[in-house]
PDB file of C-alpha atoms and ligand atoms in Angstrom:
ATOM      1  CA  MET K  10      14.758 -18.942  -6.979  1.00 74.00           C
ATOM      2  CA  SER K  11      12.079 -21.453  -5.934  1.00 83.00           C
ATOM      3  CA  ALA K  12       8.743 -21.884  -7.721  1.00 93.00           C
ATOM      4  CA  LEU K  13       5.871 -20.060  -6.058  1.00 96.00           C
ATOM      5  CA  ARG K  14       2.083 -20.381  -6.306  1.00 97.00           C
ATOM      6  CA  ILE K  15       0.453 -17.010  -5.641  1.00 98.00           C
ATOM      7  CA  GLY K  16      -3.246 -16.201  -5.428  1.00 98.00           C
ATOM      8  CA  CYS K  17      -5.185 -12.973  -5.439  1.00 98.00           C
ATOM      9  CA  ILE K  18      -8.830 -12.505  -4.453  1.00 98.00           C
ATOM     10  CA  GLY K  19     -10.079  -9.171  -5.787  1.00 98.00           C
ATOM     11  CA  LEU K  20      -8.576  -7.842  -9.026  1.00 98.00           C
ATOM     12  CA  GLY K  21      -9.304  -4.120  -8.651  1.00 96.00           C
ATOM     13  CA  ASN K  22      -6.725  -1.336  -8.512  1.00 94.00           C
ATOM     14  CA  MET K  23      -4.499  -2.849  -5.847  1.00 95.00           C
ATOM     15  CA  GLY K  24      -5.032  -6.510  -6.815  1.00 97.00           C
ATOM     16  CA  ALA K  25      -4.025  -5.755 -10.412  1.00 97.00           C
ATOM     17  CA  ALA K  26      -0.990  -3.772  -9.213  1.00 96.00           C
ATOM     18  CA  LEU K  27       0.106  -6.673  -6.999  1.00 97.00           C
ATOM     19  CA  ILE K  28      -0.289  -9.186  -9.800  1.00 97.00           C
ATOM     20  CA  LYS K  29       1.664  -7.094 -12.311  1.00 97.00           C
ATOM     21  CA  ALA K  30       4.525  -6.668  -9.823  1.00 97.00           C
ATOM     22  CA  VAL K  31       4.587 -10.344  -8.785  1.00 97.00           C
ATOM     23  CA  SER K  32       4.473 -11.434 -12.436  1.00 97.00           C
ATOM     24  CA  THR K  33       8.013 -10.060 -12.868  1.00 96.00           C
ATOM     25  CA  ARG K  34       9.266 -12.894 -10.620  1.00 96.00           C
ATOM     26  CA  PRO K  35      10.382 -15.957 -12.616  1.00 95.00           C
ATOM     27  CA  ASP K  36       8.790 -19.343 -11.952  1.00 95.00           C
ATOM     28  CA  THR K  37       5.633 -17.890 -10.391  1.00 97.00           C
ATOM     29  CA  SER K  38       2.009 -18.785 -11.081  1.00 97.00           C
ATOM     30  CA  ILE K  39      -0.711 -16.302 -10.074  1.00 98.00           C
ATOM     31  CA  HIS K  40      -4.310 -17.448  -9.815  1.00 98.00           C
ATOM     32  CA  GLY K  41      -6.683 -14.498  -9.512  1.00 98.00           C
ATOM     33  CA  TYR K  42     -10.429 -14.267  -8.945  1.00 98.00           C
ATOM     34  CA  ASP K  43     -12.924 -11.420  -9.184  1.00 98.00           C
ATOM     35  CA  PRO K  44     -16.677 -11.824  -9.781  1.00 97.00           C
ATOM     36  CA  ASP K  45     -16.353  -9.121 -12.430  1.00 97.00           C
ATOM     37  CA  ARG K  46     -14.840 -11.179 -15.278  1.00 96.00           C
ATOM     38  CA  SER K  47     -13.633  -8.084 -17.122  1.00 97.00           C
ATOM     39  CA  LYS K  48     -11.052  -7.515 -14.349  1.00 97.00           C
ATOM     40  CA  ALA K  49      -9.365 -10.862 -15.115  1.00 97.00           C
ATOM     41  CA  GLN K  50      -9.624 -10.178 -18.852  1.00 97.00           C
ATOM     42  CA  ASN K  51      -7.658  -6.958 -18.317  1.00 97.00           C
ATOM     43  CA  LEU K  52      -4.833  -9.088 -16.886  1.00 97.00           C
ATOM     44  CA  ALA K  53      -4.734 -11.567 -19.779  1.00 95.00           C
ATOM     45  CA  GLY K  54      -1.181 -11.699 -21.088  1.00 94.00           C
ATOM     46  CA  VAL K  55       0.403 -10.916 -17.713  1.00 96.00           C
ATOM     47  CA  SER K  56       3.138 -13.529 -17.225  1.00 96.00           C
ATOM     48  CA  GLY K  57       1.972 -16.492 -15.071  1.00 96.00           C
ATOM     49  CA  PHE K  58      -1.562 -15.123 -14.576  1.00 97.00           C
ATOM     50  CA  VAL K  59      -4.471 -17.559 -14.641  1.00 97.00           C
ATOM     51  CA  ALA K  60      -8.079 -16.402 -14.276  1.00 97.00           C
ATOM     52  CA  ALA K  61      -9.676 -18.584 -11.565  1.00 97.00           C
ATOM     53  CA  ARG K  62     -13.406 -19.358 -11.610  1.00 97.00           C
ATOM     54  CA  SER K  63     -13.932 -19.099  -7.859  1.00 97.00           C
ATOM     55  CA  ILE K  64     -12.317 -18.324  -4.513  1.00 98.00           C
ATOM     56  CA  GLU K  65     -12.119 -22.064  -3.919  1.00 97.00           C
ATOM     57  CA  ASP K  66     -10.084 -22.525  -7.130  1.00 97.00           C
ATOM     58  CA  VAL K  67      -7.615 -19.840  -6.005  1.00 98.00           C
ATOM     59  CA  LEU K  68      -7.147 -21.555  -2.643  1.00 97.00           C
ATOM     60  CA  ARG K  69      -6.559 -24.922  -4.294  1.00 97.00           C
ATOM     61  CA  ASP K  70      -3.924 -23.597  -6.701  1.00 95.00           C
ATOM     62  CA  ALA K  71      -2.056 -21.091  -4.519  1.00 97.00           C
ATOM     63  CA  ASP K  72      -0.127 -21.053  -1.221  1.00 96.00           C
ATOM     64  CA  PHE K  73       0.336 -17.297  -0.678  1.00 98.00           C
ATOM     65  CA  VAL K  74      -3.020 -15.624  -1.232  1.00 98.00           C
ATOM     66  CA  PHE K  75      -3.510 -11.863  -1.301  1.00 98.00           C
ATOM     67  CA  LEU K  76      -6.904 -10.606  -0.130  1.00 98.00           C
ATOM     68  CA  ALA K  77      -7.405  -7.402  -2.140  1.00 98.00           C
ATOM     69  CA  VAL K  78     -11.126  -6.786  -1.609  1.00 97.00           C
ATOM     70  CA  LYS K  79     -12.808  -3.812   0.063  1.00 94.00           C
ATOM     71  CA  PRO K  80     -12.819  -4.011   3.887  1.00 91.00           C
ATOM     72  CA  GLN K  81     -16.643  -4.130   4.010  1.00 92.00           C
ATOM     73  CA  ILE K  82     -16.778  -7.498   2.225  1.00 94.00           C
ATOM     74  CA  MET K  83     -13.758  -9.160   3.849  1.00 95.00           C
ATOM     75  CA  SER K  84     -15.817 -11.199   6.349  1.00 94.00           C
ATOM     76  CA  LYS K  85     -18.068 -12.457   3.528  1.00 96.00           C
ATOM     77  CA  VAL K  86     -15.041 -13.400   1.386  1.00 97.00           C
ATOM     78  CA  LEU K  87     -13.373 -15.243   4.274  1.00 97.00           C
ATOM     79  CA  ALA K  88     -16.627 -17.071   5.070  1.00 96.00           C
ATOM     80  CA  GLU K  89     -16.714 -18.245   1.446  1.00 96.00           C
ATOM     81  CA  ALA K  90     -13.005 -19.140   1.562  1.00 96.00           C
ATOM     82  CA  PHE K  91     -13.202 -20.983   4.879  1.00 95.00           C
ATOM     83  CA  PRO K  92     -14.015 -24.540   3.667  1.00 95.00           C
ATOM     84  CA  ALA K  93     -11.024 -24.441   1.265  1.00 96.00           C
ATOM     85  CA  LEU K  94      -8.455 -23.070   3.740  1.00 97.00           C
ATOM     86  CA  ARG K  95      -5.484 -25.414   4.239  1.00 95.00           C
ATOM     87  CA  PRO K  96      -2.833 -25.049   6.998  1.00 96.00           C
ATOM     88  CA  GLU K  97      -0.136 -24.543   4.294  1.00 95.00           C
ATOM     89  CA  ILE K  98      -1.854 -21.409   2.978  1.00 97.00           C
ATOM     90  CA  CYS K  99      -0.789 -17.940   4.048  1.00 98.00           C
ATOM     91  CA  LEU K 100      -3.457 -15.243   3.678  1.00 98.00           C
ATOM     92  CA  ILE K 101      -2.098 -11.737   3.088  1.00 98.00           C
ATOM     93  CA  SER K 102      -4.728  -9.055   3.647  1.00 97.00           C
ATOM     94  CA  ILE K 103      -4.206  -5.559   2.266  1.00 96.00           C
ATOM     95  CA  ALA K 104      -7.598  -4.269   3.470  1.00 93.00           C
ATOM     96  CA  ALA K 105      -7.397  -0.976   5.351  1.00 90.00           C
ATOM     97  CA  GLY K 106      -8.571  -1.105   8.963  1.00 87.00           C
ATOM     98  CA  ILE K 107      -9.062  -4.890   9.240  1.00 93.00           C
ATOM     99  CA  GLY K 108      -6.899  -6.002  12.166  1.00 94.00           C
ATOM    100  CA  MET K 109      -5.038  -9.240  12.799  1.00 96.00           C
ATOM    101  CA  GLU K 110      -7.504 -10.284  15.484  1.00 95.00           C
ATOM    102  CA  GLN K 111     -10.403 -10.091  13.030  1.00 94.00           C
ATOM    103  CA  LEU K 112      -8.480 -11.859  10.269  1.00 96.00           C
ATOM    104  CA  ARG K 113      -7.479 -14.689  12.609  1.00 96.00           C
ATOM    105  CA  ALA K 114     -11.027 -14.990  13.959  1.00 96.00           C
ATOM    106  CA  TRP K 115     -12.647 -14.994  10.498  1.00 96.00           C
ATOM    107  CA  SER K 116     -10.202 -17.658   9.252  1.00 95.00           C
ATOM    108  CA  GLU K 117     -10.655 -19.522  12.577  1.00 95.00           C
ATOM    109  CA  GLU K 118      -6.838 -19.762  12.760  1.00 96.00           C
ATOM    110  CA  ARG K 119      -6.875 -22.468  10.125  1.00 96.00           C
ATOM    111  CA  CYS K 120      -3.826 -20.940   8.384  1.00 97.00           C
ATOM    112  CA  ALA K 121      -1.321 -18.124   8.841  1.00 97.00           C
ATOM    113  CA  VAL K 122      -2.490 -14.563   8.251  1.00 98.00           C
ATOM    114  CA  VAL K 123      -0.421 -11.474   7.492  1.00 98.00           C
ATOM    115  CA  ARG K 124      -1.562  -7.865   7.387  1.00 97.00           C
ATOM    116  CA  VAL K 125      -0.087  -5.473   4.850  1.00 97.00           C
ATOM    117  CA  MET K 126      -0.747  -1.796   4.125  1.00 96.00           C
ATOM    118  CA  PRO K 127       0.566  -0.695   0.740  1.00 96.00           C
ATOM    119  CA  ASN K 128       0.116   2.723  -0.882  1.00 95.00           C
ATOM    120  CA  THR K 129      -0.911   3.631  -4.430  1.00 95.00           C
ATOM    121  CA  PRO K 130       2.613   4.168  -5.875  1.00 96.00           C
ATOM    122  CA  ALA K 131       2.772   0.357  -5.595  1.00 96.00           C
ATOM    123  CA  MET K 132       0.933   0.541  -8.938  1.00 95.00           C
ATOM    124  CA  VAL K 133       4.210   1.685 -10.485  1.00 96.00           C
ATOM    125  CA  ARG K 134       6.346  -0.487  -8.180  1.00 96.00           C
ATOM    126  CA  SER K 135       7.473   2.518  -6.128  1.00 97.00           C
ATOM    127  CA  GLY K 136       5.217   1.983  -3.140  1.00 97.00           C
ATOM    128  CA  VAL K 137       5.955   1.954   0.578  1.00 98.00           C
ATOM    129  CA  SER K 138       4.310  -0.946   2.427  1.00 98.00           C
ATOM    130  CA  ALA K 139       4.036  -1.878   6.093  1.00 98.00           C
ATOM    131  CA  VAL K 140       3.758  -5.539   7.020  1.00 98.00           C
ATOM    132  CA  CYS K 141       2.731  -7.073  10.322  1.00 97.00           C
ATOM    133  CA  PHE K 142       4.177 -10.502  11.111  1.00 97.00           C
ATOM    134  CA  GLU K 143       2.419 -11.222  14.411  1.00 96.00           C
ATOM    135  CA  ASP K 144       0.780 -14.557  13.659  1.00 96.00           C
ATOM    136  CA  PRO K 145       2.651 -17.392  15.441  1.00 95.00           C
ATOM    137  CA  LYS K 146       1.510 -19.715  12.640  1.00 96.00           C
ATOM    138  CA  LEU K 147       3.741 -17.902  10.157  1.00 96.00           C
ATOM    139  CA  THR K 148       7.078 -19.651   9.526  1.00 96.00           C
ATOM    140  CA  GLU K 149      10.420 -17.891   8.932  1.00 96.00           C
ATOM    141  CA  ALA K 150      10.441 -19.198   5.374  1.00 96.00           C
ATOM    142  CA  GLY K 151       6.928 -17.779   4.889  1.00 96.00           C
ATOM    143  CA  GLN K 152       8.075 -14.373   6.176  1.00 97.00           C
ATOM    144  CA  ALA K 153      11.049 -14.388   3.814  1.00 97.00           C
ATOM    145  CA  THR K 154       8.799 -15.180   0.843  1.00 97.00           C
ATOM    146  CA  ILE K 155       6.382 -12.395   1.758  1.00 98.00           C
ATOM    147  CA  MET K 156       9.240  -9.899   2.110  1.00 98.00           C
ATOM    148  CA  GLU K 157      10.455 -10.933  -1.339  1.00 97.00           C
ATOM    149  CA  LEU K 158       6.961 -10.526  -2.867  1.00 97.00           C
ATOM    150  CA  LEU K 159       6.285  -7.170  -1.216  1.00 98.00           C
ATOM    151  CA  GLY K 160       9.741  -5.978  -2.247  1.00 97.00           C
ATOM    152  CA  LEU K 161       8.484  -6.195  -5.838  1.00 97.00           C
ATOM    153  CA  LEU K 162       6.081  -3.336  -4.966  1.00 97.00           C
ATOM    154  CA  GLY K 163       8.748  -1.017  -3.532  1.00 97.00           C
ATOM    155  CA  GLN K 164       9.958  -0.379   0.050  1.00 97.00           C
ATOM    156  CA  VAL K 165       8.754  -2.710   2.826  1.00 98.00           C
ATOM    157  CA  HIS K 166       8.776  -1.973   6.578  1.00 98.00           C
ATOM    158  CA  ILE K 167       8.042  -4.610   9.221  1.00 98.00           C
ATOM    159  CA  LEU K 168       5.859  -2.875  11.834  1.00 98.00           C
ATOM    160  CA  PRO K 169       4.072  -3.980  14.995  1.00 97.00           C
ATOM    161  CA  GLU K 170       0.331  -3.712  14.382  1.00 96.00           C
ATOM    162  CA  ARG K 171      -0.049  -0.901  16.939  1.00 96.00           C
ATOM    163  CA  TYR K 172       1.694   1.451  14.461  1.00 97.00           C
ATOM    164  CA  PHE K 173      -0.627   0.666  11.550  1.00 96.00           C
ATOM    165  CA  HIS K 174      -2.908   3.663  12.219  1.00 95.00           C
ATOM    166  CA  ALA K 175       0.114   5.978  12.165  1.00 96.00           C
ATOM    167  CA  PHE K 176       1.447   4.331   9.014  1.00 97.00           C
ATOM    168  CA  THR K 177      -1.959   4.554   7.313  1.00 95.00           C
ATOM    169  CA  ALA K 178      -2.176   8.272   8.156  1.00 96.00           C
ATOM    170  CA  LEU K 179       1.389   9.089   7.080  1.00 98.00           C
ATOM    171  CA  VAL K 180       2.093   6.789   4.133  1.00 98.00           C
ATOM    172  CA  GLY K 181      -1.220   5.189   3.106  1.00 96.00           C
ATOM    173  CA  SER K 182      -2.916   8.585   2.749  1.00 96.00           C
ATOM    174  CA  GLY K 183       0.429  10.246   2.005  1.00 98.00           C
ATOM    175  CA  PRO K 184       0.207  10.294  -1.806  1.00 98.00           C
ATOM    176  CA  ALA K 185      -2.872  12.541  -1.489  1.00 98.00           C
ATOM    177  CA  TYR K 186      -0.880  15.067   0.594  1.00 98.00           C
ATOM    178  CA  VAL K 187       1.960  15.060  -1.924  1.00 98.00           C
ATOM    179  CA  PHE K 188      -0.393  15.531  -4.895  1.00 98.00           C
ATOM    180  CA  HIS K 189      -2.230  18.290  -3.005  1.00 98.00           C
ATOM    181  CA  PHE K 190       1.094  20.094  -2.462  1.00 98.00           C
ATOM    182  CA  MET K 191       2.096  19.576  -6.107  1.00 98.00           C
ATOM    183  CA  ASP K 192      -1.281  20.871  -7.291  1.00 98.00           C
ATOM    184  CA  ALA K 193      -0.871  24.012  -5.182  1.00 98.00           C
ATOM    185  CA  LEU K 194       2.592  24.641  -6.661  1.00 98.00           C
ATOM    186  CA  VAL K 195       1.191  24.210 -10.172  1.00 98.00           C
ATOM    187  CA  GLN K 196      -1.570  26.685  -9.316  1.00 98.00           C
ATOM    188  CA  ALA K 197       1.068  29.156  -8.103  1.00 98.00           C
ATOM    189  CA  GLY K 198       2.950  28.736 -11.391  1.00 98.00           C
ATOM    190  CA  VAL K 199      -0.203  29.270 -13.440  1.00 98.00           C
ATOM    191  CA  SER K 200      -1.160  32.342 -11.436  1.00 98.00           C
ATOM    192  CA  ALA K 201       2.336  33.728 -12.103  1.00 98.00           C
ATOM    193  CA  GLY K 202       1.731  33.298 -15.849  1.00 98.00           C
ATOM    194  CA  LEU K 203       3.229  29.877 -16.698  1.00 98.00           C
ATOM    195  CA  GLY K 204       1.292  27.487 -18.929  1.00 98.00           C
ATOM    196  CA  ARG K 205      -0.333  24.641 -16.961  1.00 98.00           C
ATOM    197  CA  PRO K 206       1.289  21.698 -18.836  1.00 98.00           C
ATOM    198  CA  GLN K 207       4.713  23.265 -18.449  1.00 98.00           C
ATOM    199  CA  ALA K 208       4.100  24.102 -14.768  1.00 98.00           C
ATOM    200  CA  GLU K 209       3.020  20.475 -14.146  1.00 98.00           C
ATOM    201  CA  GLN K 210       6.193  19.181 -15.783  1.00 98.00           C
ATOM    202  CA  MET K 211       8.343  21.606 -13.788  1.00 98.00           C
ATOM    203  CA  VAL K 212       6.725  20.655 -10.476  1.00 98.00           C
ATOM    204  CA  ALA K 213       7.108  16.920 -11.169  1.00 98.00           C
ATOM    205  CA  GLY K 214      10.788  17.505 -11.983  1.00 98.00           C
ATOM    206  CA  LEU K 215      11.164  19.620  -8.834  1.00 98.00           C
ATOM    207  CA  LEU K 216       9.836  16.792  -6.625  1.00 98.00           C
ATOM    208  CA  GLU K 217      11.845  14.099  -8.386  1.00 98.00           C
ATOM    209  CA  GLY K 218      15.078  16.106  -8.298  1.00 98.00           C
ATOM    210  CA  SER K 219      14.662  17.130  -4.652  1.00 98.00           C
ATOM    211  CA  VAL K 220      14.117  13.524  -3.507  1.00 98.00           C
ATOM    212  CA  LYS K 221      17.122  12.388  -5.535  1.00 98.00           C
ATOM    213  CA  LEU K 222      19.307  15.157  -4.068  1.00 98.00           C
ATOM    214  CA  ALA K 223      18.291  14.207  -0.516  1.00 98.00           C
ATOM    215  CA  GLN K 224      18.918  10.524  -1.146  1.00 97.00           C
ATOM    216  CA  GLU K 225      22.209  10.856  -3.003  1.00 98.00           C
ATOM    217  CA  THR K 226      23.837  13.449  -0.707  1.00 98.00           C
ATOM    218  CA  GLY K 227      22.417  12.077   2.558  1.00 98.00           C
ATOM    219  CA  PHE K 228      22.283  15.692   3.842  1.00 98.00           C
ATOM    220  CA  SER K 229      19.749  16.487   6.563  1.00 98.00           C
ATOM    221  CA  LEU K 230      16.468  18.095   5.502  1.00 98.00           C
ATOM    222  CA  SER K 231      17.465  21.355   7.219  1.00 97.00           C
ATOM    223  CA  THR K 232      20.873  21.473   5.450  1.00 98.00           C
ATOM    224  CA  LEU K 233      19.095  20.938   2.122  1.00 98.00           C
ATOM    225  CA  GLN K 234      16.805  23.891   2.901  1.00 97.00           C
ATOM    226  CA  HIS K 235      19.751  26.093   3.957  1.00 97.00           C
ATOM    227  CA  MET K 236      21.443  25.364   0.613  1.00 97.00           C
ATOM    228  CA  VAL K 237      18.742  27.400  -1.204  1.00 97.00           C
ATOM    229  CA  THR K 238      18.151  30.019   1.485  1.00 98.00           C
ATOM    230  CA  SER K 239      20.470  33.001   0.984  1.00 97.00           C
ATOM    231  CA  PRO K 240      20.370  35.949   3.446  1.00 97.00           C
ATOM    232  CA  ALA K 241      17.553  38.383   2.617  1.00 98.00           C
ATOM    233  CA  GLY K 242      16.794  36.333  -0.510  1.00 97.00           C
ATOM    234  CA  THR K 243      13.651  34.989  -2.143  1.00 97.00           C
ATOM    235  CA  THR K 244      13.509  31.585  -0.407  1.00 98.00           C
ATOM    236  CA  ILE K 245      13.666  33.007   3.123  1.00 98.00           C
ATOM    237  CA  ALA K 246      10.779  35.332   2.232  1.00 98.00           C
ATOM    238  CA  ALA K 247       8.684  32.328   1.227  1.00 98.00           C
ATOM    239  CA  LEU K 248       9.759  30.213   4.236  1.00 97.00           C
ATOM    240  CA  ASN K 249       8.905  33.090   6.591  1.00 98.00           C
ATOM    241  CA  HIS K 250       5.407  33.184   5.099  1.00 98.00           C
ATOM    242  CA  LEU K 251       5.011  29.398   5.551  1.00 97.00           C
ATOM    243  CA  ASP K 252       6.045  29.749   9.213  1.00 97.00           C
ATOM    244  CA  ARG K 253       3.794  32.778   9.866  1.00 98.00           C
ATOM    245  CA  THR K 254       0.827  30.802   8.499  1.00 98.00           C
ATOM    246  CA  ALA K 255       1.786  27.678  10.499  1.00 98.00           C
ATOM    247  CA  VAL K 256       1.962  25.345   7.500  1.00 97.00           C
ATOM    248  CA  ARG K 257       4.266  22.907   9.330  1.00 97.00           C
ATOM    249  CA  GLY K 258       1.839  22.665  12.271  1.00 98.00           C
ATOM    250  CA  SER K 259      -1.072  22.182   9.865  1.00 98.00           C
ATOM    251  CA  ILE K 260       0.673  19.264   8.178  1.00 98.00           C
ATOM    252  CA  ILE K 261       1.406  17.608  11.530  1.00 98.00           C
ATOM    253  CA  ASP K 262      -2.208  18.150  12.661  1.00 98.00           C
ATOM    254  CA  ALA K 263      -3.561  16.804   9.346  1.00 98.00           C
ATOM    255  CA  VAL K 264      -1.638  13.540   9.780  1.00 98.00           C
ATOM    256  CA  HIS K 265      -2.877  13.251  13.393  1.00 97.00           C
ATOM    257  CA  GLU K 266      -6.457  13.822  12.161  1.00 97.00           C
ATOM    258  CA  ALA K 267      -6.024  10.994   9.653  1.00 95.00           C
ATOM    259  CA  GLU K 268      -4.578   8.752  12.378  1.00 95.00           C
ATOM    260  CA  GLN K 269      -7.551   9.482  14.629  1.00 94.00           C
ATOM    261  CA  ARG K 270      -9.984   8.749  11.782  1.00 92.00           C
ATOM    262  CA  SER K 271      -8.198   5.466  11.069  1.00 90.00           C
ATOM    263  CA  ARG K 272      -8.669   4.453  14.736  1.00 89.00           C
ATOM    264  CA  GLU K 273     -12.364   5.394  14.605  1.00 88.00           C
ATOM    265  CA  LEU K 274     -12.899   3.373  11.404  1.00 82.00           C
ATOM    266  CA  GLY K 275     -11.198   0.379  13.043  1.00 73.00           C
ATOM    267  CA  GLU K 276     -13.741   0.536  15.881  1.00 75.00           C
ATOM    268  CA  GLU K 277     -16.847   0.922  13.662  1.00 71.00           C
TER     269      GLU K 277
HETATM  270  N1  NAP M  25      -6.345   2.119  -3.075  1.00 83.50           N
HETATM  271  C1  NAP M  25      -5.509   2.361  -2.075  1.00 83.50           C
HETATM  272  O1  NAP M  25      -4.884   3.410  -1.905  1.00 83.50           O
HETATM  273  C2  NAP M  25      -5.261   1.285  -1.049  1.00 83.50           C
HETATM  274  C3  NAP M  25      -4.123   1.370  -0.250  1.00 83.50           C
HETATM  275  C4  NAP M  25      -3.911   0.361   0.695  1.00 83.50           C
HETATM  276  C5  NAP M  25      -4.830  -0.652   0.848  1.00 83.50           C
HETATM  277  N2  NAP M  25      -5.935  -0.678   0.049  1.00 83.50           N
HETATM  278  C6  NAP M  25      -6.886  -1.756   0.266  1.00 83.50           C
HETATM  279  O2  NAP M  25      -6.871  -2.568  -0.884  1.00 83.50           O
HETATM  280  C7  NAP M  25      -8.128  -3.206  -0.996  1.00 83.50           C
HETATM  281  C8  NAP M  25      -8.577  -3.121  -2.423  1.00 83.50           C
HETATM  282  O3  NAP M  25      -8.679  -1.757  -2.789  1.00 83.50           O
HETATM  283  P1  NAP M  25      -8.828  -1.328  -4.315  1.00 83.50           P
HETATM  284  O4  NAP M  25      -8.579   0.127  -4.360  1.00 83.50           O
HETATM  285  O5  NAP M  25      -8.027  -2.257  -5.169  1.00 83.50           O
HETATM  286  O6  NAP M  25     -10.414  -1.633  -4.504  1.00 83.50           O
HETATM  287  P2  NAP M  25     -11.178  -2.021  -5.830  1.00 83.50           P
HETATM  288  O7  NAP M  25     -10.497  -1.415  -7.028  1.00 83.50           O
HETATM  289  O8  NAP M  25     -12.632  -1.762  -5.592  1.00 83.50           O
HETATM  290  O9  NAP M  25     -10.945  -3.611  -5.927  1.00 83.50           O
HETATM  291  C9  NAP M  25     -11.640  -4.555  -5.150  1.00 83.50           C
HETATM  292  C10 NAP M  25     -12.099  -5.651  -6.111  1.00 83.50           C
HETATM  293  O10 NAP M  25     -12.684  -6.720  -5.366  1.00 83.50           O
HETATM  294  C11 NAP M  25     -13.749  -7.208  -6.156  1.00 83.50           C
HETATM  295  N3  NAP M  25     -14.666  -8.058  -5.411  1.00 83.50           N
HETATM  296  C12 NAP M  25     -15.897  -7.756  -4.896  1.00 83.50           C
HETATM  297  N4  NAP M  25     -16.419  -8.858  -4.310  1.00 83.50           N
HETATM  298  C13 NAP M  25     -15.521  -9.864  -4.453  1.00 83.50           C
HETATM  299  C14 NAP M  25     -15.500 -11.237  -4.079  1.00 83.50           C
HETATM  300  N5  NAP M  25     -16.504 -11.799  -3.404  1.00 83.50           N
HETATM  301  N6  NAP M  25     -14.424 -11.976  -4.412  1.00 83.50           N
HETATM  302  C15 NAP M  25     -13.389 -11.427  -5.086  1.00 83.50           C
HETATM  303  N7  NAP M  25     -13.353 -10.131  -5.477  1.00 83.50           N
HETATM  304  C16 NAP M  25     -14.401  -9.364  -5.161  1.00 83.50           C
HETATM  305  C17 NAP M  25     -14.377  -5.941  -6.665  1.00 83.50           C
HETATM  306  O11 NAP M  25     -15.267  -6.203  -7.730  1.00 83.50           O
HETATM  307  P3  NAP M  25     -16.478  -5.146  -7.982  1.00 83.50           P
HETATM  308  O12 NAP M  25     -15.842  -3.868  -8.390  1.00 83.50           O
HETATM  309  O13 NAP M  25     -17.256  -5.814  -9.041  1.00 83.50           O
HETATM  310  O14 NAP M  25     -17.194  -5.024  -6.657  1.00 83.50           O
HETATM  311  C18 NAP M  25     -13.141  -5.163  -7.116  1.00 83.50           C
HETATM  312  O15 NAP M  25     -12.750  -5.528  -8.412  1.00 83.50           O
HETATM  313  C19 NAP M  25      -9.079  -2.499  -0.034  1.00 83.50           C
HETATM  314  O16 NAP M  25      -9.355  -3.326   1.083  1.00 83.50           O
HETATM  315  C20 NAP M  25      -8.326  -1.281   0.406  1.00 83.50           C
HETATM  316  O17 NAP M  25      -8.611  -0.952   1.759  1.00 83.50           O
HETATM  317  C21 NAP M  25      -6.166   0.251  -0.900  1.00 83.50           C
END
């Protein structure tokens, strides 16, 4: 495994998650900067992490640099970074809604740029990320390194940029849908008389076990449903209610709403 010099600008939730995941790679230095010094202090002790004093310092000491700042300040951060950009650097933006065209314009095509959309389970290295490799400046070796780094956060899918709104709506926002569903199940358990802590544990186990069953058997989602749906039984009564109240259609519409909102935000 070759030595790598990684950088991270912005050490908030996602920046810290990235750094912790990348720190598990041997022979890797990670220079991180955030104007709030306490963010770097929280990462003291993470293998290979060095608290940088400025954006310029990060760009001097790193070749693959994650941009993990809020979308609203990305143009300001890239303006500050600009004088220190070298052609060997690859900038990897994780900012929602900031497109390749903007990133390439703001960096004046001085170096390669890559757009990534992770989701919050990346914080526990079980994320699902989309990556867009549409910058002709990016080399094959650079792509391979980025795939390796993102793989430390969980699943990675190479996607053309035109699918990023769909991915954001389905997977970026997705953890909120899953937690909403889990919360509703817990509420059902509590209203049926179960204690909340126990209901929460049961629902977490239900989700974990169901995903494992689907993955390990490879059965289709409908076969897996049929396996618990006996004629005139309890499950079919519940599924009938879900269909009468159009829950499936609501979920599909909710994701389309999120996709539409993502497009609108991209145009603002
Ligand atoms: N959270 C998610 O689910 C998620 C998913 C996918 C993508 N993203 C993207 O990830 C990015 C980061 O999100 P987050 O949730 O990690 O936000 P966050 O916790 O607010 O982290 C952003 C960090 O950037 C720092 N910062 C502000 N100005 C800076 C500057 N000039 N140079 C360097 N750092 C600076 C902020 O410091 P202060 O707090 O002091 O301002 C903060 O610590 C966003 O663009 C977001 O769209 C987030």
